[in-house]
CSV table of C-alpha atoms and ligand atoms in Angstrom, one decimal:
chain,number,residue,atom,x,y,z
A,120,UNK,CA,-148.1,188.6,387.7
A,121,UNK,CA,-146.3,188.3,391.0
A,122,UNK,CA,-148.1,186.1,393.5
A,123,UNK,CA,-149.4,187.1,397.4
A,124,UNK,CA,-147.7,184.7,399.3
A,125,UNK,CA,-149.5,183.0,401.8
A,126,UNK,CA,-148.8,184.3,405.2
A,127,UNK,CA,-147.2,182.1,407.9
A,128,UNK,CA,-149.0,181.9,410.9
A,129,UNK,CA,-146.8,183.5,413.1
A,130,UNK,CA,-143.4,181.7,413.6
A,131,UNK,CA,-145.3,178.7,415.2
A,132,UNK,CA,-146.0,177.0,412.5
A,133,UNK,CA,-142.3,177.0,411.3
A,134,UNK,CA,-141.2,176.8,414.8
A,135,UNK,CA,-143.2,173.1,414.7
A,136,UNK,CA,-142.1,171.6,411.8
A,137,UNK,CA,-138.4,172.9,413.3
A,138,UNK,CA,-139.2,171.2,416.5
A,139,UNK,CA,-140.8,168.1,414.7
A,140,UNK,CA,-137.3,167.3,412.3
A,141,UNK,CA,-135.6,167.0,415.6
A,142,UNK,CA,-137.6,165.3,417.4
A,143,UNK,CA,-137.8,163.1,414.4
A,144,UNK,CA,-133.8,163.3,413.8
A,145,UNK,CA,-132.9,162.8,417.2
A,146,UNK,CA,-135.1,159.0,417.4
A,147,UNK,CA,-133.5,158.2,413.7
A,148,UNK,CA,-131.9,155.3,414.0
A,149,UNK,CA,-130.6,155.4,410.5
A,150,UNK,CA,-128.9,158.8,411.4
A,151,UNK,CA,-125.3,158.1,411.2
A,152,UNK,CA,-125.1,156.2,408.0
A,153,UNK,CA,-125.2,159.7,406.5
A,154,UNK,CA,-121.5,159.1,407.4
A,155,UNK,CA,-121.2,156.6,405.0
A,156,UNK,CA,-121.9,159.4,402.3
A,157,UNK,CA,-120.1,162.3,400.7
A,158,UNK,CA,-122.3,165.0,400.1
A,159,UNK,CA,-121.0,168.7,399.8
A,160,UNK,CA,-120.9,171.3,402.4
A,161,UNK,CA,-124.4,173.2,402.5
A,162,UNK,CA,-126.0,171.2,400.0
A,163,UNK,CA,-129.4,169.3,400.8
A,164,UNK,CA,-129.1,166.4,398.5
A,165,UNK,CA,-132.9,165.4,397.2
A,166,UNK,CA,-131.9,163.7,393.6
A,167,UNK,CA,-130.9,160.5,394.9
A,168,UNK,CA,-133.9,158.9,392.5
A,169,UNK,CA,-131.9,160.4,389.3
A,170,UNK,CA,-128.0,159.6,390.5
A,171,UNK,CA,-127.1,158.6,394.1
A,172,UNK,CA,-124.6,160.7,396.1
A,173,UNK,CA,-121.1,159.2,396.6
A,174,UNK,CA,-120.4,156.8,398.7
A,175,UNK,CA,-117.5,157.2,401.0
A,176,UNK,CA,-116.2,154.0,400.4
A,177,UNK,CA,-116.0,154.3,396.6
A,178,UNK,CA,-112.6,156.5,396.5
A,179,UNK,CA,-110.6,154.4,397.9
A,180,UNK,CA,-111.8,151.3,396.2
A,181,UNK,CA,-111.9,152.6,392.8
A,182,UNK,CA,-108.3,153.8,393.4
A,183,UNK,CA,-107.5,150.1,394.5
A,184,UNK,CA,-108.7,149.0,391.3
A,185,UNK,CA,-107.0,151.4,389.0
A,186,UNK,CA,-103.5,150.9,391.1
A,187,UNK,CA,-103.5,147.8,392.1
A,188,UNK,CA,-105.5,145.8,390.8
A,189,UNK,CA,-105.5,146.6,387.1
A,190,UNK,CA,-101.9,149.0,387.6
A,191,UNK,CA,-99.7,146.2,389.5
A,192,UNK,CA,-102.3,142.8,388.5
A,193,UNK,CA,-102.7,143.6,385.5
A,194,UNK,CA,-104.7,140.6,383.4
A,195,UNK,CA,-103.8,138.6,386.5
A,196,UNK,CA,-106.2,140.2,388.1
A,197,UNK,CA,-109.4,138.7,386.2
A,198,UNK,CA,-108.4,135.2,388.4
A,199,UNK,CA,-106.3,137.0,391.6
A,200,UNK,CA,-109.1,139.6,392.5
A,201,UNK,CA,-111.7,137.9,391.2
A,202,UNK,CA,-113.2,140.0,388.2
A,203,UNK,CA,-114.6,137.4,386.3
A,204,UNK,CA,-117.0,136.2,389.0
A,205,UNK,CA,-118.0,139.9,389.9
A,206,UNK,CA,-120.8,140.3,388.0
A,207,UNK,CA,-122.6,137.3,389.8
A,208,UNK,CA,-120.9,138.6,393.1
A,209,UNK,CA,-122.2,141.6,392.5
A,210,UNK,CA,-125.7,140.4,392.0
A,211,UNK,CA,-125.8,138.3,394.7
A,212,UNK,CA,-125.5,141.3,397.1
A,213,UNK,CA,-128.1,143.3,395.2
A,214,UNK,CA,-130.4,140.6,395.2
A,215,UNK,CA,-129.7,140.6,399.0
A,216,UNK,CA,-131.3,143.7,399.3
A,217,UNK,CA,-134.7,142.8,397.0
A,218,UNK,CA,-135.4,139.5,398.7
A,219,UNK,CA,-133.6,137.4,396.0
A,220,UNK,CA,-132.1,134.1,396.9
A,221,UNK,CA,-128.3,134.1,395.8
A,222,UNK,CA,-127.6,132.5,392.0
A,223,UNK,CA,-130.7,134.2,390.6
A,224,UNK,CA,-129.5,138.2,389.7
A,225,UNK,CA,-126.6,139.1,387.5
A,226,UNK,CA,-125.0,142.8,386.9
A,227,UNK,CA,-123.4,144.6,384.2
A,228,UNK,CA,-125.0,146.5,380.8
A,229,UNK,CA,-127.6,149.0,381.5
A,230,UNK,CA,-131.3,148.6,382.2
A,231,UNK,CA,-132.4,149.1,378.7
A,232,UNK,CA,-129.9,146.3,377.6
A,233,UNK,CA,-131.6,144.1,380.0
A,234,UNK,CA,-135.1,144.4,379.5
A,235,UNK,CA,-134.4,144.0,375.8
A,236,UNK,CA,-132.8,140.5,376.8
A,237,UNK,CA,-135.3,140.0,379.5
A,238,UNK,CA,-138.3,140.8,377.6
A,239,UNK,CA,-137.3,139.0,374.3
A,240,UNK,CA,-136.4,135.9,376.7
A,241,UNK,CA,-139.7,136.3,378.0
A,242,UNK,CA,-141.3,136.2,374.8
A,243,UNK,CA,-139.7,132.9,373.9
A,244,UNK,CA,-141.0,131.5,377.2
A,245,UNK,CA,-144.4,131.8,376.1
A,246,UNK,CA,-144.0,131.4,372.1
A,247,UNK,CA,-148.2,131.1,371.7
A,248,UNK,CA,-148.6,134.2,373.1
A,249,UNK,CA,-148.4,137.4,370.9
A,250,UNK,CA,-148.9,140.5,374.0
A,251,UNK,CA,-146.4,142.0,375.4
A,252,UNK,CA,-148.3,144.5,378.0
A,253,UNK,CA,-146.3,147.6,379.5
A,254,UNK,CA,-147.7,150.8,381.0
A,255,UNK,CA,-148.3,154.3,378.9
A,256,UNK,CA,-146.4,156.5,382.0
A,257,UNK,CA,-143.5,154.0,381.8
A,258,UNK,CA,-140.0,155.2,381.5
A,259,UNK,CA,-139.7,156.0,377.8
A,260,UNK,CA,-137.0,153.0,377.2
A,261,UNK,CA,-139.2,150.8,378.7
A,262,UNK,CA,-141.8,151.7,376.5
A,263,UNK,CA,-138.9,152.1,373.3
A,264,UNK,CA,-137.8,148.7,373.6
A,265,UNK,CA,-141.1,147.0,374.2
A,266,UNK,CA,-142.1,148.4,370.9
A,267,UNK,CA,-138.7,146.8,369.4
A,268,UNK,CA,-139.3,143.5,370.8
A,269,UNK,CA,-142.2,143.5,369.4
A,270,UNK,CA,-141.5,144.7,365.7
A,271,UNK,CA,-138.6,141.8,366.4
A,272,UNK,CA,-140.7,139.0,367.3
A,273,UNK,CA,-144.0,140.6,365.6
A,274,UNK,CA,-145.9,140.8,368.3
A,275,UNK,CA,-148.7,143.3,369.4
A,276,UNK,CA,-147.8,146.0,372.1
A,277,UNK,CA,-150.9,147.0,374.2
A,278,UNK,CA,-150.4,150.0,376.5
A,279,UNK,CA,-152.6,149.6,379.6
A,280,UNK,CA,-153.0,151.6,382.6
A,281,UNK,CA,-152.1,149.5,386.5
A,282,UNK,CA,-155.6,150.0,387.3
A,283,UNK,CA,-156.9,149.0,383.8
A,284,UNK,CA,-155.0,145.9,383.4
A,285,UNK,CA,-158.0,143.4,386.1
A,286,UNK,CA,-160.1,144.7,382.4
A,287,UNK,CA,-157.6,143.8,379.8
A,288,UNK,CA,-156.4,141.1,381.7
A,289,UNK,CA,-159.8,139.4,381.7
A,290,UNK,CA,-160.6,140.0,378.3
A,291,UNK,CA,-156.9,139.3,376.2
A,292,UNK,CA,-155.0,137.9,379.5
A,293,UNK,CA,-154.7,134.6,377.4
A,294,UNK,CA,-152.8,136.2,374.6
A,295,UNK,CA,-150.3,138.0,377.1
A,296,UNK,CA,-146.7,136.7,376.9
A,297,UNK,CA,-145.3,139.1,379.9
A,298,UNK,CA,-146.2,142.4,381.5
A,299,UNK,CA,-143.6,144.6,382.0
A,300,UNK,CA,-144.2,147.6,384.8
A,301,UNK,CA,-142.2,149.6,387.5
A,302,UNK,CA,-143.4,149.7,390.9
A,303,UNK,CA,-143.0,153.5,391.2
A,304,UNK,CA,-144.4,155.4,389.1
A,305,UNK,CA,-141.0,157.5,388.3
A,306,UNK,CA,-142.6,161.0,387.7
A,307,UNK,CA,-145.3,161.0,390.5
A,308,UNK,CA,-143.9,158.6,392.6
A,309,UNK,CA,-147.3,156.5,392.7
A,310,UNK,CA,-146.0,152.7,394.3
A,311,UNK,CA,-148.6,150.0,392.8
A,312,UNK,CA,-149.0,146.9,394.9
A,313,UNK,CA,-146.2,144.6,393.2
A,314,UNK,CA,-148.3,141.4,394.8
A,315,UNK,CA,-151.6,142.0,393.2
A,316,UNK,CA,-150.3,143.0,389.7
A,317,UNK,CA,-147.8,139.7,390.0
A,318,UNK,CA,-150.3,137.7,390.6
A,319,UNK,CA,-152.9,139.0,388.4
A,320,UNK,CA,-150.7,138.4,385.6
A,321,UNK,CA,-149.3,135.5,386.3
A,322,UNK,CA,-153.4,134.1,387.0
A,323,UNK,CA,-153.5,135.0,382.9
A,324,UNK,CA,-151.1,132.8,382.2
A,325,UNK,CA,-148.3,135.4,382.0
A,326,UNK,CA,-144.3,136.2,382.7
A,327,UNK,CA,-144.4,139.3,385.5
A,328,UNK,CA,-141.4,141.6,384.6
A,329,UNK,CA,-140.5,144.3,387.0
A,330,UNK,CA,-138.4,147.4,386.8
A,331,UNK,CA,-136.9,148.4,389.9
A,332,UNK,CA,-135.0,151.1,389.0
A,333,UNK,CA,-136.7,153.2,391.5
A,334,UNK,CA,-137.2,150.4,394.1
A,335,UNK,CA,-133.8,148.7,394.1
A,336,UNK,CA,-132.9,149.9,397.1
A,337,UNK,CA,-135.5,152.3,398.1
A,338,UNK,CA,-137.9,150.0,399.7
A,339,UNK,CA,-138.5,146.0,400.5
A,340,UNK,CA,-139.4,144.2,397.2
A,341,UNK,CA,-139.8,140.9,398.3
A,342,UNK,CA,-139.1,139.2,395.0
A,343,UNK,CA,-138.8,135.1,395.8
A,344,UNK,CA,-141.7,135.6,398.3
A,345,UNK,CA,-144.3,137.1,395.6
A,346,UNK,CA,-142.9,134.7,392.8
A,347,UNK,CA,-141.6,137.6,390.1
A,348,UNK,CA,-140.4,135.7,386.9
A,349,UNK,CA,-138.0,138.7,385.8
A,350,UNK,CA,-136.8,141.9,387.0
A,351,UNK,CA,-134.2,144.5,385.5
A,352,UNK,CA,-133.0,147.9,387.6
A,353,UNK,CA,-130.2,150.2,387.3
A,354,UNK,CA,-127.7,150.9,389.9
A,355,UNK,CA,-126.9,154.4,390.0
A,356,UNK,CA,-130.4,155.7,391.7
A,357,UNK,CA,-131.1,154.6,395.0
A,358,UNK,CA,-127.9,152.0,395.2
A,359,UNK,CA,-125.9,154.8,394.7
A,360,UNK,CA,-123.8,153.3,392.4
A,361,UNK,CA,-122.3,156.0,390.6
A,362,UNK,CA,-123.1,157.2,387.1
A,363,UNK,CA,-123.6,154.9,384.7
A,364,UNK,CA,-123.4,152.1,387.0
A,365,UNK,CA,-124.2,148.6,386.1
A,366,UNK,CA,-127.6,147.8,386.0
A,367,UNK,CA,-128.9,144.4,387.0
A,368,UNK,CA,-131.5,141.1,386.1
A,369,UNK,CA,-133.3,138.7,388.0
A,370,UNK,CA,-134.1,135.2,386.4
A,371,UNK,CA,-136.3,133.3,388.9
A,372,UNK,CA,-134.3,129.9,389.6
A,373,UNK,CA,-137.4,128.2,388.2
A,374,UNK,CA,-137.1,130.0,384.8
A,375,UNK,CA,-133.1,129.6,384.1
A,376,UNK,CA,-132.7,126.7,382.3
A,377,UNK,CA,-135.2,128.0,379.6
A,378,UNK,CA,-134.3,131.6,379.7
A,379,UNK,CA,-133.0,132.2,376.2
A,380,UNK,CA,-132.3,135.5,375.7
A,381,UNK,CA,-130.9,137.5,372.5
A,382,UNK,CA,-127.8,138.7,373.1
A,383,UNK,CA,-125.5,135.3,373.3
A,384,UNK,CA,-122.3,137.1,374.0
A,385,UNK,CA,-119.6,135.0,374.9
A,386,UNK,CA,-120.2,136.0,379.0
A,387,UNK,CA,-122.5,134.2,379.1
A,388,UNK,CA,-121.3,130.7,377.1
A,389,UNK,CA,-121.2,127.4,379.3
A,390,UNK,CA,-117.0,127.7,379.0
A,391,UNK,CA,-116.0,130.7,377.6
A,392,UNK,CA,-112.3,130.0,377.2
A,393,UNK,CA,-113.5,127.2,374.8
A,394,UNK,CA,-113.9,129.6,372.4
A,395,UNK,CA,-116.2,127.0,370.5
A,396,UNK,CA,-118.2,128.6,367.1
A,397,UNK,CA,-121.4,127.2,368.6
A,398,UNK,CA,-123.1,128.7,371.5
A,399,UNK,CA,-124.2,127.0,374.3
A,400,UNK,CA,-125.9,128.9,377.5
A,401,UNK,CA,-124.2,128.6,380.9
A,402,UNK,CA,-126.3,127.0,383.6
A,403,UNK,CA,-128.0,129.4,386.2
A,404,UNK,CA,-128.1,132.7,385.6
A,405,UNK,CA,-124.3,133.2,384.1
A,406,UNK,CA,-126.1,132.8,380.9
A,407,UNK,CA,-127.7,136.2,381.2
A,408,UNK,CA,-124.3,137.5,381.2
A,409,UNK,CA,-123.5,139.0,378.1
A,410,UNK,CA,-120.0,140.6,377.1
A,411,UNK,CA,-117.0,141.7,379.3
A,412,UNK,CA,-118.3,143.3,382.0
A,413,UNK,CA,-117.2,147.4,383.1
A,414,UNK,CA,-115.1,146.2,385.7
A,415,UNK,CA,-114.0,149.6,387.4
A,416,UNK,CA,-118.1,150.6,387.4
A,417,UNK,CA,-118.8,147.2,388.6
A,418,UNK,CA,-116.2,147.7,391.5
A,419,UNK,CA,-117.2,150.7,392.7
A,420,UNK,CA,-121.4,149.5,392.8
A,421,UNK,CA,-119.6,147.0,395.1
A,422,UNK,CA,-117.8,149.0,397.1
A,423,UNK,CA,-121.3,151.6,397.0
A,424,UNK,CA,-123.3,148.4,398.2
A,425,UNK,CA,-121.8,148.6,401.3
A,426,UNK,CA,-123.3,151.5,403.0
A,427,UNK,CA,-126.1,149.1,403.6
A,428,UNK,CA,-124.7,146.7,405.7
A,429,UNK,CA,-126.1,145.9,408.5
A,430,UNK,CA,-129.1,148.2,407.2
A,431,UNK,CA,-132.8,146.1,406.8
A,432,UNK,CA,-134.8,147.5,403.8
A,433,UNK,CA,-137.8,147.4,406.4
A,434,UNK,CA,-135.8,150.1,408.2
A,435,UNK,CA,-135.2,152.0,404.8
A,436,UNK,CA,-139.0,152.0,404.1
A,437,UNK,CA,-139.7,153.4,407.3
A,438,UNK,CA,-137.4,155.9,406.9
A,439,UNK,CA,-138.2,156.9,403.6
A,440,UNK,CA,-141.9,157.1,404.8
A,441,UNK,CA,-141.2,159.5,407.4
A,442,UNK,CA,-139.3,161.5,404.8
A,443,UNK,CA,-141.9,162.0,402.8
A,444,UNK,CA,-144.3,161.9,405.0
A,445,UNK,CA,-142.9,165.1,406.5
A,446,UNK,CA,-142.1,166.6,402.9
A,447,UNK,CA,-146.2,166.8,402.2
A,448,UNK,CA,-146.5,168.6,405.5
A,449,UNK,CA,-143.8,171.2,405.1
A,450,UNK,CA,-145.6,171.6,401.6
A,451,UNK,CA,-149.3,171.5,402.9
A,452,UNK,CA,-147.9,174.5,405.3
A,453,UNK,CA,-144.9,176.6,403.8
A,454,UNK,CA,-145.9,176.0,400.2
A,455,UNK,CA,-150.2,176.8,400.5
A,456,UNK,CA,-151.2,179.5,398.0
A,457,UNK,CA,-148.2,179.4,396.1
A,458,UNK,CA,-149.5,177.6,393.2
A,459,UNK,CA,-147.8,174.1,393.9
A,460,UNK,CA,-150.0,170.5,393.7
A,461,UNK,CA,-148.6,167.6,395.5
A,462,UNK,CA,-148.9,164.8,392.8
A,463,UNK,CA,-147.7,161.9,395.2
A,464,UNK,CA,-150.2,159.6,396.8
A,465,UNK,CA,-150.5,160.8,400.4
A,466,UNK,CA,-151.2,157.2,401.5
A,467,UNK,CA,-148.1,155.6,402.6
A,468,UNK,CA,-148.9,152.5,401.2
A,469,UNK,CA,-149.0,154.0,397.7
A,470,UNK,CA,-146.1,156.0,397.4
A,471,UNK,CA,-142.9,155.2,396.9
A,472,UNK,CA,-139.6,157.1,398.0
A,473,UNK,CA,-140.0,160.4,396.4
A,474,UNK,CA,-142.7,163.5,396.4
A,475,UNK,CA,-143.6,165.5,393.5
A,476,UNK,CA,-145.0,168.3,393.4
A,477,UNK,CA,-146.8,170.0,390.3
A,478,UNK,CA,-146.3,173.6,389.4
A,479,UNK,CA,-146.4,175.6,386.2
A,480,UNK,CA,-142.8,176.9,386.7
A,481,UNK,CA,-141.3,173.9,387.3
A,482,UNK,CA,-138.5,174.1,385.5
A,483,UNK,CA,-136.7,177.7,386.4
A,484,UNK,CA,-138.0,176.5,389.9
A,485,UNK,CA,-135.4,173.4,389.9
A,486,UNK,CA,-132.5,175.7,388.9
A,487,UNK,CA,-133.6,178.8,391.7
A,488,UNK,CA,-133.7,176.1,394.3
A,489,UNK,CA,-130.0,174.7,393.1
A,490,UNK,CA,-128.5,177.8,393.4
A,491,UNK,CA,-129.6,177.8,396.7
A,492,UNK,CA,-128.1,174.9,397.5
A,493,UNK,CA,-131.2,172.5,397.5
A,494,UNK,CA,-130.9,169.7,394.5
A,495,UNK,CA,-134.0,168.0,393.1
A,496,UNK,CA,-134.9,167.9,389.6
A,497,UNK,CA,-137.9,168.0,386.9
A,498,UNK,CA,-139.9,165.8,384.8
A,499,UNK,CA,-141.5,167.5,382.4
A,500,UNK,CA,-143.7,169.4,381.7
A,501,UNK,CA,-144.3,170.2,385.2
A,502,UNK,CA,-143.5,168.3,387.9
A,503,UNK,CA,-140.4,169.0,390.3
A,504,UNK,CA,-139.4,165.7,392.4
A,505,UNK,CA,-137.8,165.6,395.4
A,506,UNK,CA,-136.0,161.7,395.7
A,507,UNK,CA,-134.9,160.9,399.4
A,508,UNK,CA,-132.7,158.1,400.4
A,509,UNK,CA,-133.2,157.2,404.0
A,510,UNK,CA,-129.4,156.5,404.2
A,511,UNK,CA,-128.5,160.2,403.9
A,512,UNK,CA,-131.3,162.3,403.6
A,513,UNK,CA,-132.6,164.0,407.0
A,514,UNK,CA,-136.1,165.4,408.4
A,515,UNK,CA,-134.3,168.7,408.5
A,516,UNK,CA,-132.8,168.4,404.5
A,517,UNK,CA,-136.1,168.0,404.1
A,518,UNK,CA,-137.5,171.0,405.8
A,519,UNK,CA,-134.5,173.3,404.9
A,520,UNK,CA,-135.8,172.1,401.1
A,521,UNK,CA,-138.9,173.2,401.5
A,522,UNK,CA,-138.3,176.5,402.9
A,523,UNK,CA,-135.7,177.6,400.4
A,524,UNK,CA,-138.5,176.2,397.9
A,525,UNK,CA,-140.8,179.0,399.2
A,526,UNK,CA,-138.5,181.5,399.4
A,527,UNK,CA,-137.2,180.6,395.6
A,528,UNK,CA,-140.8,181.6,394.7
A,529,UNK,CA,-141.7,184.4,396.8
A,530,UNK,CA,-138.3,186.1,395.9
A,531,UNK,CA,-139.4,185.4,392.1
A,532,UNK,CA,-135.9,183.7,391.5
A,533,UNK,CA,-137.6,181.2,388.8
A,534,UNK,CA,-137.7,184.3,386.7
A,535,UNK,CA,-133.5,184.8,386.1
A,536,UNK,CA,-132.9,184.4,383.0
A,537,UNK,CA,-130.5,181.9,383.9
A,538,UNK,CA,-132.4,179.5,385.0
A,539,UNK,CA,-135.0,179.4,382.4
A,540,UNK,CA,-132.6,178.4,379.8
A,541,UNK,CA,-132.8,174.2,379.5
A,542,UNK,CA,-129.8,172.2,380.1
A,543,UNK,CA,-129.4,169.3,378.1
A,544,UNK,CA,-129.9,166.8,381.2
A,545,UNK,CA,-133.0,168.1,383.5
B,182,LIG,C1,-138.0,153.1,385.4
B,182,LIG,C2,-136.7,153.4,384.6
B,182,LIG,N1,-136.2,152.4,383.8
B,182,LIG,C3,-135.1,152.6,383.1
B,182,LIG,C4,-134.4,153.8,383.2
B,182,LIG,C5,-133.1,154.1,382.5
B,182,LIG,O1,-132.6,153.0,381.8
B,182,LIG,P1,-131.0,153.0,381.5
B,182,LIG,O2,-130.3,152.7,382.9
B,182,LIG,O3,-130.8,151.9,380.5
B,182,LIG,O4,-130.6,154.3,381.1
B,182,LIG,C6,-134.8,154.8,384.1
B,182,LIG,C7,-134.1,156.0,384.3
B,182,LIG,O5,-134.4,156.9,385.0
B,182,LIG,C8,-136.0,154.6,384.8
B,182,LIG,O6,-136.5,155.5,385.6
């Protein structure tokens, strides 16, 4: 059954939300960092929470490490252009950006890898307790691993809602070991207060562990000033890292010397080149290093770090806010009667950098609105999301989205065929 598509009042009310992106373009003051990006002729770019678009700088430094580095250094070049040190170089600059003092954030391995260490170290760091709490809309390997850990350590995995954990934190919040959650909710893009869960948990008794994958570099996190124990995120969403890029972990100075986490790879041994039979942790956070590190990947999350110089995450937020601010009002107008429910929070306080929008089609949706040039992507069963980085999204990307969203739908393009057949990544 095809669907009577709302009518537009007039032109006005497109001619407004025209006039509004810029009006809102023209005062952005975040505007020409989109230069620091390579994005594709005619393509609005709104995936940037799944895999962040190129960098410009990354080229050219990932051609430095192939050619020179590794072609002409060769194994030199562990010592000459400092490999070996990059992972905590790395982390340093990503701990920058989430409020992290230097020496506390390490990269390399992925996220999973890291909240297995992390969660397991955390574990050990309260050996009386037998909880480990996590969240039932958590990414899957959040959830995957938990479950591990605990078959590992036998302890008791309790699923609990953000707004149900005051309950179950009043009645077992003695028994917890740590609570691992994401401050972004990654389907809806719900953002939970990180200072009143930390501290909630940490009032029981408790480790805090946080997942920023869809924080890290998407909005201020603050983490030395609201006392986080642990937090893991990846790099290739809102660092723009590239795919696959190394993901990173934040030990809290105050938890380092005791953080003893599974994995003892010989990374993270007090003098690696000893290559002594018994293992012995390096201080700081080297010892949540684990084996050699993906150098090349590691270079070019460098090199992609640097499109936020001189950038404050304060300005990203309010960026970001505007974005999807604007989104839910292109939505509320262009989209009305067309069978779409916008799942994110509309406070701006409780969303993060993303809108999501609910819709039975979802799926041949996503792949109409590609062809047309607008990337997002879906969660199933039904939700469509729509990420925006502040560093290279616009007010108009987001209006040209919305519109070719409408017209997707009205021109019944989510019924090709072609794009109801499921690719293996969605
Ligand atoms: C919250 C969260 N954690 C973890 C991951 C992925 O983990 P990994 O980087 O190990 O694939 C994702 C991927 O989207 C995610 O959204």
């Amino acid at each position: 059954m095809s669907r009577q598509p709302a009518a537009l009042h007039g032109t006005s009310a497109l001619e407004d939300l025209r006039g509004q992106a810029s009006a809102l373009d023209a005062a952005d003051p975040l505007a020409a960092h989109r230069e620091r990006f390579v994005l594709p002729d005619g393509v609005v770019y709104l995936d940037g929470n799944s895999l962040g678009a190129l960098p410009a700088a990354v080229p050219e430094a990932l051609a430095d490490a192939a050619h020179r580095q590794w072609g002409q250094g060769l194994i030199g070049s562990w010592n000459e252009h400092g490999w070996w040190r990059a992972p905590l170089r790395v982390g340093d600059t990503i701990g920058h950006l989430l409020g992290a003092a230097p020496g506390q954030t390490v990269t390399g391995d992925s996220t999973s890898v890291h909240l297995f260490n992390s969660l397991t170290a955390a574990a050990r760091l309260r050996p009386a307790r037998r909880l480990l709490l996590t969240d039932p809309g958590h990414f899957p390997t959040d959830m995957y691993i938990a479950d591990s850990v605990a078959r590992l350590l036998d302890l008791e995995v309790l699923r609990v809602a953000v707004d149900d954990l005051p309950r179950c934190l009043a009645a077992r919040g003695h028994e917890v070991a740590v609570a691992g959650y994401s401050p972004v909710d990654y389907r809806t893009g719900e953002l939970h207060d990180m200072a009143a869960v930390t501290r909630a948990v940490q009032e029981a008794g408790a480790l805090m562990l946080w997942d920023l994958c869809h924080a890290a570099g998407a909005l201020p996190v603050r983490l030395d000033d609201l006392g986080v124990d642990l937090a893991v995120g990846c790099g290739y969403k809102f660092l723009s890292g590239g795919p696959g890029a190394p993901a990173f972990l934040y030990v809290a100075r105050r938890h380092q010397d005791a953080f003893d986490q599974p994995l003892t790879g010989w990374n993270g041994h007090a003098d690696p080149f000893a290559l002594s039979g018994a293992y012995i942790p390096a201080r700081g956070v080297e010892r949540a290093r684990i084996g050699t590190p993906p150098i090349l990947s590691l270079l070019a999350l460098e090199a992609a770090l640097t499109a936020f110089e001189g950038v404050g995450m304060e300005q990203v937020r309010a960026k970001s806010l505007s974005l999807t601010g604007f989104f839910m009002d292109c939505a509320d107008t262009l989209l009305d009667g067309l069978g779409f429910t916008v799942v994110t929070p509309r406070q701006a306080h409780r969303r993060g950098s993303q809108v999501a929008l609910r819709h039975a089609e979802a799926y041949p949706l996503v792949r109409a609105l590609a062809a047309r040039g607008v990337i997002g992507d879906m969660r199933a069963p039904d939700l469509l999301r729509f990420g925006v980085n502040a560093l290279y999204v616009s007010h108009h990307d987001v209006l040209t989205a919305v519109r070719q969203l409408r017209e997707a739908l009205i021109r019944e393009e989510h019924r090709d065929p072609r794009h109801r057949q499921r690719a293996a990544v969605t």
